[in-house]
Coordinates of C-alpha atoms in Angstrom, one line a residue:
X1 CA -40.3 -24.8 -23.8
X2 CA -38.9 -22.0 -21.1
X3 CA -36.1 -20.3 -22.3
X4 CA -33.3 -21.3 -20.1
X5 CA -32.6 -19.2 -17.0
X6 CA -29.3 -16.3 -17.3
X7 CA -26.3 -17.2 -15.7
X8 CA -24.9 -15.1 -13.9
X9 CA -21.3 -14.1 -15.0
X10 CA -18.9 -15.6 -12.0
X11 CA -17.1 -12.5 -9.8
X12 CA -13.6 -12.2 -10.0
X13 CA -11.0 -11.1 -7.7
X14 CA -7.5 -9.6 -9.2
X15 CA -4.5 -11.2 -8.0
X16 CA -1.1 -10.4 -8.3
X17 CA 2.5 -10.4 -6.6
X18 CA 4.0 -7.9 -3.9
X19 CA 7.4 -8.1 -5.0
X20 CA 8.5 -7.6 -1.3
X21 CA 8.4 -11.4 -1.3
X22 CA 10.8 -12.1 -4.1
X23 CA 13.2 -8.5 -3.2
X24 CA 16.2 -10.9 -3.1
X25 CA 15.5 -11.4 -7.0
X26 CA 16.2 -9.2 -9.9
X27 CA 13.5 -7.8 -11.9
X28 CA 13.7 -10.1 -14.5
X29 CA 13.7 -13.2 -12.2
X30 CA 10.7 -11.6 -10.9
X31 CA 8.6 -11.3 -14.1
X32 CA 9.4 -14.8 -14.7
X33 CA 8.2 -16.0 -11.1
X34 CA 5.0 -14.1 -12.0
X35 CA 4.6 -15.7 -14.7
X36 CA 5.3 -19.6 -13.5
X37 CA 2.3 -18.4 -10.9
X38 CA 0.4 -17.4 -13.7
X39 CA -0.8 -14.0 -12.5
X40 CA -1.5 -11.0 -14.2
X41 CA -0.3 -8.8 -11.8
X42 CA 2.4 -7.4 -10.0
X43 CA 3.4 -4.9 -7.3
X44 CA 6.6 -3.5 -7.4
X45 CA 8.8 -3.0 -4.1
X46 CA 11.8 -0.2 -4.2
X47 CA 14.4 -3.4 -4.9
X48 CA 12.5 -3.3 -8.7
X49 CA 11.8 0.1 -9.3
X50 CA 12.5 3.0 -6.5
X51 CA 9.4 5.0 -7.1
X52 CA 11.0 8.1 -4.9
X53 CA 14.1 8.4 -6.6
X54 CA 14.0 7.2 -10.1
X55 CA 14.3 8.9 -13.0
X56 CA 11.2 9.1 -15.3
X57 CA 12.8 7.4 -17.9
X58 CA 13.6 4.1 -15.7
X59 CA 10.3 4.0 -14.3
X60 CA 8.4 4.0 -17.8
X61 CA 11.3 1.6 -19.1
X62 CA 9.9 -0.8 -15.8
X63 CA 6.4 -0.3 -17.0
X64 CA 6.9 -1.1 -20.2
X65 CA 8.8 -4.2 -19.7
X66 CA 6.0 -5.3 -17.7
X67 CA 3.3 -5.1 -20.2
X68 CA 5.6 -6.6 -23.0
X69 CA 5.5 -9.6 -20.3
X70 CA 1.5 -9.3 -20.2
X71 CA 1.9 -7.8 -16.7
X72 CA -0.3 -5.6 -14.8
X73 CA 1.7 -2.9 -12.6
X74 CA -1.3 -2.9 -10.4
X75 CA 0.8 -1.3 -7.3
X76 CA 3.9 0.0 -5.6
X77 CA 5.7 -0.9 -2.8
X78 CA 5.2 1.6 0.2
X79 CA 6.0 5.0 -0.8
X80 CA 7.2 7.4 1.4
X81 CA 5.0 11.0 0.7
X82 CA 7.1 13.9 2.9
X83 CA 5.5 16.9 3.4
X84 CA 7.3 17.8 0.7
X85 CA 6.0 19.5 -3.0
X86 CA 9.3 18.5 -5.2
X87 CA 9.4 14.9 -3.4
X88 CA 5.7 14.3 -3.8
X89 CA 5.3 15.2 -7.2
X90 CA 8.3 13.3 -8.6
X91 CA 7.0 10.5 -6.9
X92 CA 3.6 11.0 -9.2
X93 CA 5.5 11.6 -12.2
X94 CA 7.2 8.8 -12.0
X95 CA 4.1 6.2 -11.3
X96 CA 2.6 8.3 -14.1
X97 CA 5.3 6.9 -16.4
X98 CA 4.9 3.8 -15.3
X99 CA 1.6 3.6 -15.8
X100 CA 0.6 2.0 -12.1
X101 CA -2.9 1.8 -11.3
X102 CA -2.8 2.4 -7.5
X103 CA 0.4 3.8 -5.5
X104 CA 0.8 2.2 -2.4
X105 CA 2.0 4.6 0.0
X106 CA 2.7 6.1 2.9
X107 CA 2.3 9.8 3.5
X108 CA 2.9 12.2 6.1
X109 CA 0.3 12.8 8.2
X110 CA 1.0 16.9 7.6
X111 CA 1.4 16.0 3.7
X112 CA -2.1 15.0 3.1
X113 CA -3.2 18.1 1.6
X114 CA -0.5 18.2 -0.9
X115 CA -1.0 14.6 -1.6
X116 CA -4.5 15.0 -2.1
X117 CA -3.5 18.3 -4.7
X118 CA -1.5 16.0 -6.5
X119 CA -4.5 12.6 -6.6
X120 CA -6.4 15.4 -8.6
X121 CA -3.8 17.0 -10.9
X122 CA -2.6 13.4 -11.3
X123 CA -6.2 11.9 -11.5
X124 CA -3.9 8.6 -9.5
X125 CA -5.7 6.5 -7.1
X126 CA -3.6 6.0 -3.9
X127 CA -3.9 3.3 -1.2
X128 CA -2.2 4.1 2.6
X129 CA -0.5 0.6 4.0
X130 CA -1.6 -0.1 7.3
X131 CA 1.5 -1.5 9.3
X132 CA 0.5 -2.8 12.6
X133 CA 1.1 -1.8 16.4
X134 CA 5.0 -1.1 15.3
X135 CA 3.8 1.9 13.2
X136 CA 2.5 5.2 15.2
X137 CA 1.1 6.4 12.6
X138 CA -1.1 4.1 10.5
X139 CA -1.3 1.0 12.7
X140 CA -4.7 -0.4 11.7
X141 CA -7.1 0.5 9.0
X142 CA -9.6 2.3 11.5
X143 CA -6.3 4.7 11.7
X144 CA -6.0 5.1 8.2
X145 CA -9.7 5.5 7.2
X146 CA -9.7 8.6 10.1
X147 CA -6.9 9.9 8.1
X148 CA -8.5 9.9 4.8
X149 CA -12.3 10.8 5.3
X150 CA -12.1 14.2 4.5
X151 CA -9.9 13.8 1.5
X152 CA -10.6 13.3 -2.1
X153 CA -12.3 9.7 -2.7
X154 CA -9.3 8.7 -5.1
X155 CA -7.4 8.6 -1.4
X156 CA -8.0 4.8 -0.2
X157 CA -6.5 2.1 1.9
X158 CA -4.0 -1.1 1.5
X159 CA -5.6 -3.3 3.5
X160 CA -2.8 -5.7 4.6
X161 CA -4.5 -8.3 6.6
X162 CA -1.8 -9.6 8.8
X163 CA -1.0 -6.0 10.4
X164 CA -4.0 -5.3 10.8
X165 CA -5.0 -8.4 12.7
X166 CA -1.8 -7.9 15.0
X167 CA -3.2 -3.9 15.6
X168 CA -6.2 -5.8 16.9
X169 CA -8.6 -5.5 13.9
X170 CA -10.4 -8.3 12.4
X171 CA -9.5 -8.5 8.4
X172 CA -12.8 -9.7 7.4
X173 CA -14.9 -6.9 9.0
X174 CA -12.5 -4.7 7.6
X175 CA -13.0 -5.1 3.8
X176 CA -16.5 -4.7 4.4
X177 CA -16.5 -1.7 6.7
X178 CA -13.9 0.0 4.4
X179 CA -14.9 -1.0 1.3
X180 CA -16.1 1.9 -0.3
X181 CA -12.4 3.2 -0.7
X182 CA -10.6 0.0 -0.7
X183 CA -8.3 -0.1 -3.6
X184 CA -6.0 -3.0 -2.8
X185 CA -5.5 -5.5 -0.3
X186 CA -2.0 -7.7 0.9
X187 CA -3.3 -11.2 1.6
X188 CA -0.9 -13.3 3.9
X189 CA -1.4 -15.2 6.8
X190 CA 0.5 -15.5 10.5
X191 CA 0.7 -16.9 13.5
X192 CA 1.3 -14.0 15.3
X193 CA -1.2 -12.6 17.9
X194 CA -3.4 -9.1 18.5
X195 CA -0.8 -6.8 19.9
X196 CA 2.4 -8.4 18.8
X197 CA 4.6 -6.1 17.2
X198 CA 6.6 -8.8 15.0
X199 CA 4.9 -10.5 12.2
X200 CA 5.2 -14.4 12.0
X201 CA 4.4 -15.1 8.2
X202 CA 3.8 -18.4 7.6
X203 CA 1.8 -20.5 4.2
X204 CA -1.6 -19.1 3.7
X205 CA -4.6 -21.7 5.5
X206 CA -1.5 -22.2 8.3
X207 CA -1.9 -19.8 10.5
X208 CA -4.4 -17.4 12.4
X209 CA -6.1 -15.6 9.7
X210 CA -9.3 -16.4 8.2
X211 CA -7.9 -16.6 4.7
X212 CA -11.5 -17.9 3.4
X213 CA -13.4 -15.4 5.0
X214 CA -11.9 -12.6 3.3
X215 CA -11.9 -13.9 0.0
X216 CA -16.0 -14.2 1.1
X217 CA -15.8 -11.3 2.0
X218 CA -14.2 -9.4 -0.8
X219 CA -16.3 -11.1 -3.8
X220 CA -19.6 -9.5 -1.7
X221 CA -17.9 -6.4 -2.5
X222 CA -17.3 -7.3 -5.7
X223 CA -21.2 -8.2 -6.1
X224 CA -22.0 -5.2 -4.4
X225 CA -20.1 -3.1 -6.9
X226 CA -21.2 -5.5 -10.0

């Protein structure tokens, strides 16, 4: 009798919370809305934790009280990096104490140097938020990915699919063409169009985003990466 053929173990994707959505609620109302959605993860906006100003202490306390919940802190809200040393590496320390896997962010354009000094020192994976057509400086994730080639490869995007299809970019193409340095990804959908400078956010599979295709998309990455 053949032995039975292997199975393949199933890919996963990570999902989690941008606590943008629930900003109005407190931290703890947050953890528990988490939790009711049963996901593992979660990424704090500045309403939960402000990762620029902060103390250490308050942002490991934040950490900690997610993992006592069986949390992930897989992300940040968008931190602001100046093109400033003090400002930049308090804003490390203090994702350090948290223990955050990825800081979203966004840094000068003139600061990625010292950003880049403190991703090694800090050995921290970063991810730039692309912000659509509103945002001169990292519209789309063609304008982040020129920003980061020649930087370390812990330097990587946030792929947030609804700016980036309003700065004209298609959302599926993208995880492929960027995925090398990909390192987290907002998943929404809208009816607003290429161009528009207002979001329209409305419930995922009721808008214009191909909400399937990315997740196609993404587990070929996964695949790809094993």
């Amino acid at each position: 009798m053949p032995a039975p053929a292997a199975v393949a173990a199933p890919e996963r994707l990570r999902f989690g919370l941008a606590s943008y959505s629930t900003r109005m609620l407190s931290l703890d109302e947050t953890i528990a809305t988490v939790k009711v959605l049963r996901l593992a993860n979660a990424a704090l906006y500045k309403a939960h934790c402000n990762w620029e100003t902060a103390t250490i202490d308050e942002c490991r306390a934040v950490g900690e009280k997610l993992r006592d919940a069986g949390i992930g802190l897989s992300g940040s809200g968008v931190t602001a990096l100046p093109n400033d040393e003090a400002k930049v590496r308090k804003a490390f320390e203090n994702v350090r104490a948290a223990g955050m896997v990825t800081m979203v962010c966004k840094p000068e354009p003139a600061a990625l140097p010292l950003v880049e000094k403190f991703v090694r020192e800090f050995d921290q994976k970063i991810a730039i938020h692309n912000h659509g057509p509103e945002d001169k400086v990292y519209p789309s994730p063609a304008s982040v990915w020129a920003a980061i080639e020649p930087f370390d490869q812990r330097i990587g995007l946030c792929l947030d699919v609804g700016h980036a299809m309003r700065a004209g970019a298609d959302p599926v193409a993208a995880v492929g063409q960027y995925a090398s340095r990909l390192y987290d990804l907002h998943l929404k959908d809208s009816l607003a169009i290429p161009g528009a400078t207002d979001d329209i956010p409305v419930e995922i599979g009721t808008g214009r985003i191909d909400i399937g295709g990315i997740l196609r998309a993404l587990l070929a990455v996964a695949r790809e990466k094993g």
